[in-house]
């Protein structure tokens, strides 16, 4: 059941992310989730993505979904967590 919820959340992120990217979000140069780099969203250039930075890229994101992606629960998505998220989207067309 948890796994189903997890994949449902990821699908929702993908759908909202695709809309944000298609509507000319702050990333501009990237067109899919798999092409986005941390640096495209990292407003303060600290090498990780805060919830606020992620929400700027994906306006429909909910805090609980971000929390699922934040495996070490430090309030930031690091490079490994971001790459894990991207890997999951390869099979979803993202």
PDB file of C-alpha atoms in Angstrom:
ATOM      1  CA  UNK A   1       0.000   0.000   0.000  1.00  0.00           C
ATOM      2  CA  UNK A   2       2.830   2.411   0.870  1.00  0.00           C
ATOM      3  CA  UNK A   3       4.513   1.643  -2.430  1.00  0.00           C
ATOM      4  CA  UNK A   4       1.304   2.348  -4.340  1.00  0.00           C
ATOM      5  CA  UNK A   5       0.950   5.685  -2.537  1.00  0.00           C
ATOM      6  CA  UNK A   6       4.584   6.494  -3.276  1.00  0.00           C
ATOM      7  CA  UNK A   7       4.191   5.867  -7.013  1.00  0.00           C
ATOM      8  CA  UNK A   8       0.907   7.767  -7.100  1.00  0.00           C
ATOM      9  CA  UNK A   9       2.651  10.750  -5.522  1.00  0.00           C
ATOM     10  CA  UNK A  10       5.500  10.530  -7.988  1.00  0.00           C
ATOM     11  CA  UNK A  11       3.050  10.435 -10.871  1.00  0.00           C
ATOM     12  CA  UNK A  12       1.359  13.563  -9.538  1.00  0.00           C
ATOM     13  CA  UNK A  13       4.739  15.262  -9.231  1.00  0.00           C
ATOM     14  CA  UNK A  14       5.544  14.312 -12.790  1.00  0.00           C
ATOM     15  CA  UNK A  15       2.258  15.676 -14.089  1.00  0.00           C
ATOM     16  CA  UNK A  16       2.566  18.935 -12.163  1.00  0.00           C
ATOM     17  CA  UNK A  17       6.241  19.221 -13.081  1.00  0.00           C
ATOM     18  CA  UNK A  18       5.521  18.770 -16.751  1.00  0.00           C
ATOM     19  CA  UNK A  19       2.964  21.579 -16.544  1.00  0.00           C
ATOM     20  CA  UNK A  20       5.429  23.858 -14.750  1.00  0.00           C
ATOM     21  CA  UNK A  21       8.130  23.169 -17.295  1.00  0.00           C
ATOM     22  CA  UNK A  22       5.789  23.580 -20.239  1.00  0.00           C
ATOM     23  CA  UNK A  23       4.464  26.873 -18.911  1.00  0.00           C
ATOM     24  CA  UNK A  24       7.902  28.472 -18.822  1.00  0.00           C
ATOM     25  CA  UNK A  25       8.908  27.933 -15.222  1.00  0.00           C
ATOM     26  CA  UNK A  26      12.203  29.337 -13.917  1.00  0.00           C
ATOM     27  CA  UNK A  27      14.225  26.540 -15.495  1.00  0.00           C
ATOM     28  CA  UNK A  28      13.699  27.723 -19.044  1.00  0.00           C
ATOM     29  CA  UNK A  29      16.424  25.709 -20.760  1.00  0.00           C
ATOM     30  CA  UNK A  30      15.263  22.239 -19.608  1.00  0.00           C
ATOM     31  CA  UNK A  31      12.170  20.586 -20.996  1.00  0.00           C
ATOM     32  CA  UNK A  32      11.823  17.379 -18.931  1.00  0.00           C
ATOM     33  CA  UNK A  33      12.468  16.241 -15.385  1.00  0.00           C
ATOM     34  CA  UNK A  34      15.288  13.979 -16.544  1.00  0.00           C
ATOM     35  CA  UNK A  35      17.072  16.984 -18.075  1.00  0.00           C
ATOM     36  CA  UNK A  36      16.806  19.189 -14.981  1.00  0.00           C
ATOM     37  CA  UNK A  37      19.873  19.617 -12.824  1.00  0.00           C
ATOM     38  CA  UNK A  38      20.020  20.728  -9.207  1.00  0.00           C
ATOM     39  CA  UNK A  39      21.651  23.934 -10.399  1.00  0.00           C
ATOM     40  CA  UNK A  40      18.513  24.732 -12.455  1.00  0.00           C
ATOM     41  CA  UNK A  41      16.474  24.978  -9.240  1.00  0.00           C
ATOM     42  CA  UNK A  42      19.111  25.859  -6.642  1.00  0.00           C
ATOM     43  CA  UNK A  43      18.374  29.549  -6.109  1.00  0.00           C
ATOM     44  CA  UNK A  44      20.843  30.062  -3.249  1.00  0.00           C
ATOM     45  CA  UNK A  45      23.548  27.927  -4.943  1.00  0.00           C
ATOM     46  CA  UNK A  46      24.184  25.716  -1.904  1.00  0.00           C
ATOM     47  CA  UNK A  47      24.188  22.495  -3.936  1.00  0.00           C
ATOM     48  CA  UNK A  48      20.824  21.189  -2.751  1.00  0.00           C
ATOM     49  CA  UNK A  49      17.147  21.946  -3.272  1.00  0.00           C
ATOM     50  CA  UNK A  50      14.931  23.213  -0.449  1.00  0.00           C
ATOM     51  CA  UNK A  51      11.178  22.718  -0.443  1.00  0.00           C
ATOM     52  CA  UNK A  52      10.744  26.371  -1.455  1.00  0.00           C
ATOM     53  CA  UNK A  53      13.109  25.984  -4.410  1.00  0.00           C
ATOM     54  CA  UNK A  54      11.383  22.755  -5.457  1.00  0.00           C
ATOM     55  CA  UNK A  55       7.967  24.407  -5.149  1.00  0.00           C
ATOM     56  CA  UNK A  56       9.136  27.244  -7.416  1.00  0.00           C
ATOM     57  CA  UNK A  57       9.878  24.619 -10.070  1.00  0.00           C
ATOM     58  CA  UNK A  58       6.831  22.456  -9.321  1.00  0.00           C
ATOM     59  CA  UNK A  59       4.083  24.777  -8.012  1.00  0.00           C
ATOM     60  CA  UNK A  60       1.618  21.965  -7.278  1.00  0.00           C
ATOM     61  CA  UNK A  61       4.010  20.041  -5.020  1.00  0.00           C
ATOM     62  CA  UNK A  62       2.799  19.257  -1.514  1.00  0.00           C
ATOM     63  CA  UNK A  63       5.143  19.116   1.486  1.00  0.00           C
ATOM     64  CA  UNK A  64       4.380  15.442   2.169  1.00  0.00           C
ATOM     65  CA  UNK A  65       5.477  14.476  -1.348  1.00  0.00           C
ATOM     66  CA  UNK A  66       8.716  16.440  -0.971  1.00  0.00           C
ATOM     67  CA  UNK A  67       9.231  14.631   2.324  1.00  0.00           C
ATOM     68  CA  UNK A  68       9.002  11.266   0.536  1.00  0.00           C
ATOM     69  CA  UNK A  69      11.720  12.345  -1.892  1.00  0.00           C
ATOM     70  CA  UNK A  70      13.905  13.665   0.945  1.00  0.00           C
ATOM     71  CA  UNK A  71      15.197  10.241   2.002  1.00  0.00           C
ATOM     72  CA  UNK A  72      17.467  11.505   4.813  1.00  0.00           C
ATOM     73  CA  UNK A  73      14.794  13.967   6.033  1.00  0.00           C
ATOM     74  CA  UNK A  74      17.161  16.943   6.224  1.00  0.00           C
ATOM     75  CA  UNK A  75      14.742  19.303   4.471  1.00  0.00           C
ATOM     76  CA  UNK A  76      16.844  19.374   1.282  1.00  0.00           C
ATOM     77  CA  UNK A  77      17.107  17.253  -1.836  1.00  0.00           C
ATOM     78  CA  UNK A  78      20.758  16.438  -2.392  1.00  0.00           C
ATOM     79  CA  UNK A  79      22.266  15.236  -5.652  1.00  0.00           C
ATOM     80  CA  UNK A  80      21.684  11.531  -4.897  1.00  0.00           C
ATOM     81  CA  UNK A  81      18.039  12.116  -3.909  1.00  0.00           C
ATOM     82  CA  UNK A  82      17.436  14.197  -7.029  1.00  0.00           C
ATOM     83  CA  UNK A  83      19.052  11.564  -9.255  1.00  0.00           C
ATOM     84  CA  UNK A  84      16.904   8.865  -7.639  1.00  0.00           C
ATOM     85  CA  UNK A  85      13.801  10.940  -8.424  1.00  0.00           C
ATOM     86  CA  UNK A  86      14.970  11.375 -12.034  1.00  0.00           C
ATOM     87  CA  UNK A  87      15.611   7.629 -12.406  1.00  0.00           C
ATOM     88  CA  UNK A  88      12.040   6.884 -11.310  1.00  0.00           C
ATOM     89  CA  UNK A  89      10.735   9.229 -14.009  1.00  0.00           C
ATOM     90  CA  UNK A  90      12.622   7.626 -16.872  1.00  0.00           C
ATOM     91  CA  UNK A  91       9.906   4.989 -17.122  1.00  0.00           C
ATOM     92  CA  UNK A  92       7.154   7.620 -16.968  1.00  0.00           C
ATOM     93  CA  UNK A  93       8.299   9.658 -19.939  1.00  0.00           C
ATOM     94  CA  UNK A  94       9.759  12.390 -17.720  1.00  0.00           C
TER      95      UNK A  94
END
